[in-house]
Each structure stands twice: as structure tokens, then as C-alpha cells.
mmCIF file of C-alpha atoms in Angstrom:
data_model
loop_
_atom_site.group_PDB
_atom_site.id
_atom_site.type_symbol
_atom_site.label_atom_id
_atom_site.label_comp_id
_atom_site.label_asym_id
_atom_site.label_seq_id
_atom_site.Cartn_x
_atom_site.Cartn_y
_atom_site.Cartn_z
ATOM 1 C CA UNK A 58 0.000 0.000 0.000
ATOM 2 C CA UNK A 59 1.431 3.358 -1.047
ATOM 3 C CA UNK A 60 1.410 5.969 1.721
ATOM 4 C CA UNK A 61 0.661 9.544 0.698
ATOM 5 C CA UNK A 62 1.016 12.697 2.701
ATOM 6 C CA UNK A 63 -2.365 14.253 3.539
ATOM 7 C CA UNK A 64 -2.817 18.003 3.637
ATOM 8 C CA UNK A 65 -3.441 19.614 7.041
ATOM 9 C CA UNK A 66 -6.939 20.666 5.887
ATOM 10 C CA UNK A 67 -7.799 17.090 4.881
ATOM 11 C CA UNK A 68 -6.526 15.831 8.241
ATOM 12 C CA UNK A 69 -8.594 18.436 10.098
ATOM 13 C CA UNK A 70 -11.717 17.566 8.086
ATOM 14 C CA UNK A 71 -11.144 13.866 8.793
ATOM 15 C CA UNK A 72 -10.728 14.644 12.492
ATOM 16 C CA UNK A 73 -13.994 16.596 12.597
ATOM 17 C CA UNK A 74 -15.876 13.787 10.874
ATOM 18 C CA UNK A 75 -14.356 11.231 13.253
ATOM 19 C CA UNK A 76 -15.331 13.415 16.229
ATOM 20 C CA UNK A 77 -18.949 13.704 15.047
ATOM 21 C CA UNK A 78 -19.122 9.941 14.424
ATOM 22 C CA UNK A 79 -17.609 9.062 17.802
ATOM 23 C CA UNK A 80 -19.850 11.548 19.613
ATOM 24 C CA UNK A 81 -22.919 9.945 18.030
ATOM 25 C CA UNK A 82 -21.658 6.469 18.936
ATOM 26 C CA UNK A 83 -20.974 7.520 22.539
ATOM 27 C CA UNK A 84 -24.479 8.994 22.843
ATOM 28 C CA UNK A 85 -25.963 5.741 21.538
ATOM 29 C CA UNK A 86 -23.981 3.666 24.016
ATOM 30 C CA UNK A 87 -24.836 6.010 26.899
ATOM 31 C CA UNK A 88 -28.544 5.711 26.092
ATOM 32 C CA UNK A 89 -28.314 1.915 26.038
ATOM 33 C CA UNK A 90 -28.896 1.723 22.307
ATOM 34 C CA UNK A 91 -26.947 -1.135 20.760
ATOM 35 C CA UNK A 92 -28.437 -1.155 17.253
ATOM 36 C CA UNK A 93 -28.602 1.788 14.855
ATOM 37 C CA UNK A 94 -31.946 3.585 14.971
ATOM 38 C CA UNK A 95 -34.112 3.481 11.895
ATOM 39 C CA UNK A 96 -34.787 6.870 10.334
ATOM 40 C CA UNK A 97 -37.831 8.476 11.866
ATOM 41 C CA UNK A 98 -39.831 11.306 10.326
ATOM 42 C CA UNK A 99 -40.476 12.572 13.875
ATOM 43 C CA UNK A 100 -36.811 13.309 14.555
ATOM 44 C CA UNK A 101 -35.142 16.407 13.159
ATOM 45 C CA UNK A 102 -32.197 16.268 10.811
ATOM 46 C CA UNK A 103 -29.235 18.620 10.919
ATOM 47 C CA UNK A 104 -26.688 19.847 8.408
ATOM 48 C CA UNK A 105 -23.456 20.861 10.154
ATOM 49 C CA UNK A 106 -20.895 22.921 8.248
ATOM 50 C CA UNK A 107 -17.283 23.875 8.944
ATOM 51 C CA UNK A 108 -15.747 26.183 6.335
ATOM 52 C CA UNK A 109 -12.181 27.457 6.030
ATOM 53 C CA UNK A 110 -12.718 30.536 3.841
ATOM 54 C CA UNK A 111 -10.051 31.488 1.304
ATOM 55 C CA UNK A 112 -12.268 33.578 -1.014
ATOM 56 C CA UNK A 113 -14.512 35.941 1.013
ATOM 57 C CA UNK A 114 -16.399 37.207 -2.064
ATOM 58 C CA UNK A 115 -17.373 33.678 -3.117
ATOM 59 C CA UNK A 116 -18.363 32.905 0.482
ATOM 60 C CA UNK A 117 -20.639 35.978 0.610
ATOM 61 C CA UNK A 118 -22.303 34.868 -2.638
ATOM 62 C CA UNK A 119 -22.733 31.326 -1.270
ATOM 63 C CA UNK A 120 -24.218 32.593 2.005
ATOM 64 C CA UNK A 121 -26.765 34.712 0.105
ATOM 65 C CA UNK A 122 -28.037 31.590 -1.709
ATOM 66 C CA UNK A 123 -28.405 29.266 1.281
ATOM 67 C CA UNK A 124 -31.385 30.774 3.140
ATOM 68 C CA UNK A 125 -33.678 30.990 0.079
ATOM 69 C CA UNK A 126 -32.859 27.339 -0.734
ATOM 70 C CA UNK A 127 -34.053 26.232 2.733
ATOM 71 C CA UNK A 128 -37.680 27.396 2.539
ATOM 72 C CA UNK A 129 -39.128 24.520 0.442
ATOM 73 C CA UNK A 130 -37.504 22.049 2.858
ATOM 74 C CA UNK A 131 -38.595 23.807 6.071
ATOM 75 C CA UNK A 132 -34.950 24.297 6.986
ATOM 76 C CA UNK A 133 -33.902 26.910 9.499
ATOM 77 C CA UNK A 134 -30.488 28.179 10.482
ATOM 78 C CA UNK A 135 -29.891 27.344 14.148
ATOM 79 C CA UNK A 136 -26.461 28.959 14.244
ATOM 80 C CA UNK A 137 -24.074 30.529 11.728
ATOM 81 C CA UNK A 138 -20.943 32.052 13.226
ATOM 82 C CA UNK A 139 -17.450 33.243 12.420
ATOM 83 C CA UNK A 140 -14.322 32.187 14.289
ATOM 84 C CA UNK A 141 -14.764 35.113 16.728
ATOM 85 C CA UNK A 142 -18.006 33.561 17.981
ATOM 86 C CA UNK A 143 -16.609 30.037 18.420
ATOM 87 C CA UNK A 144 -14.804 28.614 21.411
ATOM 88 C CA UNK A 145 -12.774 25.737 20.124
ATOM 89 C CA UNK A 146 -11.734 23.731 23.156
ATOM 90 C CA UNK A 147 -10.011 20.755 21.526
ATOM 91 C CA UNK A 148 -8.123 19.978 18.332
ATOM 92 C CA UNK A 149 -6.370 22.102 15.762
ATOM 93 C CA UNK A 150 -8.090 25.249 14.465
ATOM 94 C CA UNK A 151 -10.521 23.935 11.899
ATOM 95 C CA UNK A 152 -12.568 26.676 10.299
ATOM 96 C CA UNK A 153 -13.349 30.345 9.877
ATOM 97 C CA UNK A 154 -17.086 29.714 9.800
ATOM 98 C CA UNK A 155 -19.480 27.128 11.208
ATOM 99 C CA UNK A 156 -23.213 26.637 10.776
ATOM 100 C CA UNK A 157 -25.975 24.314 11.919
ATOM 101 C CA UNK A 158 -29.211 24.025 9.939
ATOM 102 C CA UNK A 159 -32.231 22.110 11.252
ATOM 103 C CA UNK A 160 -34.730 20.225 9.069
ATOM 104 C CA UNK A 161 -37.875 18.241 9.940
ATOM 105 C CA UNK A 162 -35.973 14.978 9.286
ATOM 106 C CA UNK A 163 -32.644 13.588 8.112
ATOM 107 C CA UNK A 164 -34.249 12.539 4.812
ATOM 108 C CA UNK A 165 -35.455 16.092 4.192
ATOM 109 C CA UNK A 166 -31.990 17.451 5.038
ATOM 110 C CA UNK A 167 -30.517 15.130 2.418
ATOM 111 C CA UNK A 168 -33.179 16.119 -0.145
ATOM 112 C CA UNK A 169 -32.237 19.766 0.426
ATOM 113 C CA UNK A 170 -28.521 19.021 0.112
ATOM 114 C CA UNK A 171 -29.140 17.307 -3.246
ATOM 115 C CA UNK A 172 -31.618 19.941 -4.515
ATOM 116 C CA UNK A 173 -30.836 22.017 -7.610
ATOM 117 C CA UNK A 174 -30.747 25.364 -5.761
ATOM 118 C CA UNK A 175 -28.357 24.063 -3.118
ATOM 119 C CA UNK A 176 -26.229 22.162 -5.641
ATOM 120 C CA UNK A 177 -25.625 25.501 -7.395
ATOM 121 C CA UNK A 178 -24.728 27.067 -4.037
ATOM 122 C CA UNK A 179 -22.347 24.172 -3.313
ATOM 123 C CA UNK A 180 -20.374 24.919 -6.477
ATOM 124 C CA UNK A 181 -19.842 28.463 -5.192
ATOM 125 C CA UNK A 182 -19.018 27.229 -1.662
ATOM 126 C CA UNK A 183 -16.318 25.018 -3.138
ATOM 127 C CA UNK A 184 -14.733 28.130 -4.696
ATOM 128 C CA UNK A 185 -14.963 29.913 -1.325
ATOM 129 C CA UNK A 186 -12.653 27.510 0.512
ATOM 130 C CA UNK A 187 -12.432 24.079 2.087
ATOM 131 C CA UNK A 188 -15.461 22.725 3.887
ATOM 132 C CA UNK A 189 -16.713 19.751 5.840
ATOM 133 C CA UNK A 190 -20.433 18.976 5.786
ATOM 134 C CA UNK A 191 -22.137 16.389 7.973
ATOM 135 C CA UNK A 192 -25.814 15.431 7.871
ATOM 136 C CA UNK A 193 -27.052 13.880 11.105
ATOM 137 C CA UNK A 194 -30.260 12.744 12.751
ATOM 138 C CA UNK A 195 -31.345 14.521 15.907
ATOM 139 C CA UNK A 196 -32.848 12.959 18.997
#
């Protein structure tokens, strides 16, 4: 197996994803749940974003497209902050911006993520910098 050197951003993104996965696993174990829960339309879904911005103009354009894309999916921004409003207590600095968007369910969150309006916004977000996006089911 050929070993390749990963970029610091890729390592940070991998660390964030591992943290989210382990946190979910720990919550399942703590609640006594031993099998994965089936998707439930009664549980909210969340889209969690971490973005390291390298092109502020592209980021501003992306941000202006997100909120209008949420309405058909009943999505609402729970939190959208810059680094100044975050208190990172563990790990390497990971992003300039972070956001959490709530949807009625995980399936609806995924429908939104794959929608035409948000797909267009994603192309702009990718020009704005490096991002990590996680969709997760709430409790």
C-alpha cells in the first residue's frame, strides 16, 4: 500500500468527521442503544458545516443563496458564526465559519442538500474555501 502525505486541511476535516461519528456512537452507548436507529420522520435532521474561507467574495455569494434554498424544505439556520463567535476547546483550528441548519428529518436534510438550488450554491461554496459537511439525525 502506497502511503501519501495528507494536507493539514484534509486531516482536520477527517478529524472533525471522526469526532462527530464518535460523539454519536458515545451517545448511543450512553442511552443503552446497541443497534442503529431506523430513520424516523419525527426526529429532526441537521446539516453541520465547517468552512475554512479562502475567497470571502465567493463565500458571501454562497451565504446569500443558502437561506432561500431552505424554505421549500422547512430548513432553518440554528447557528451561523465566524471564528470570533466560536470557542474551540479541543483539536487544531478547523474553520473560519461554522453553521448548523435544522430540518424536519434527516431525509429532508438530504433532499435539500441534493436539490438544484443548493447544488448551485455548493459549487460556489467550493470556490470559497475548504469545507466539511455532515448530515445527522437529531434525537
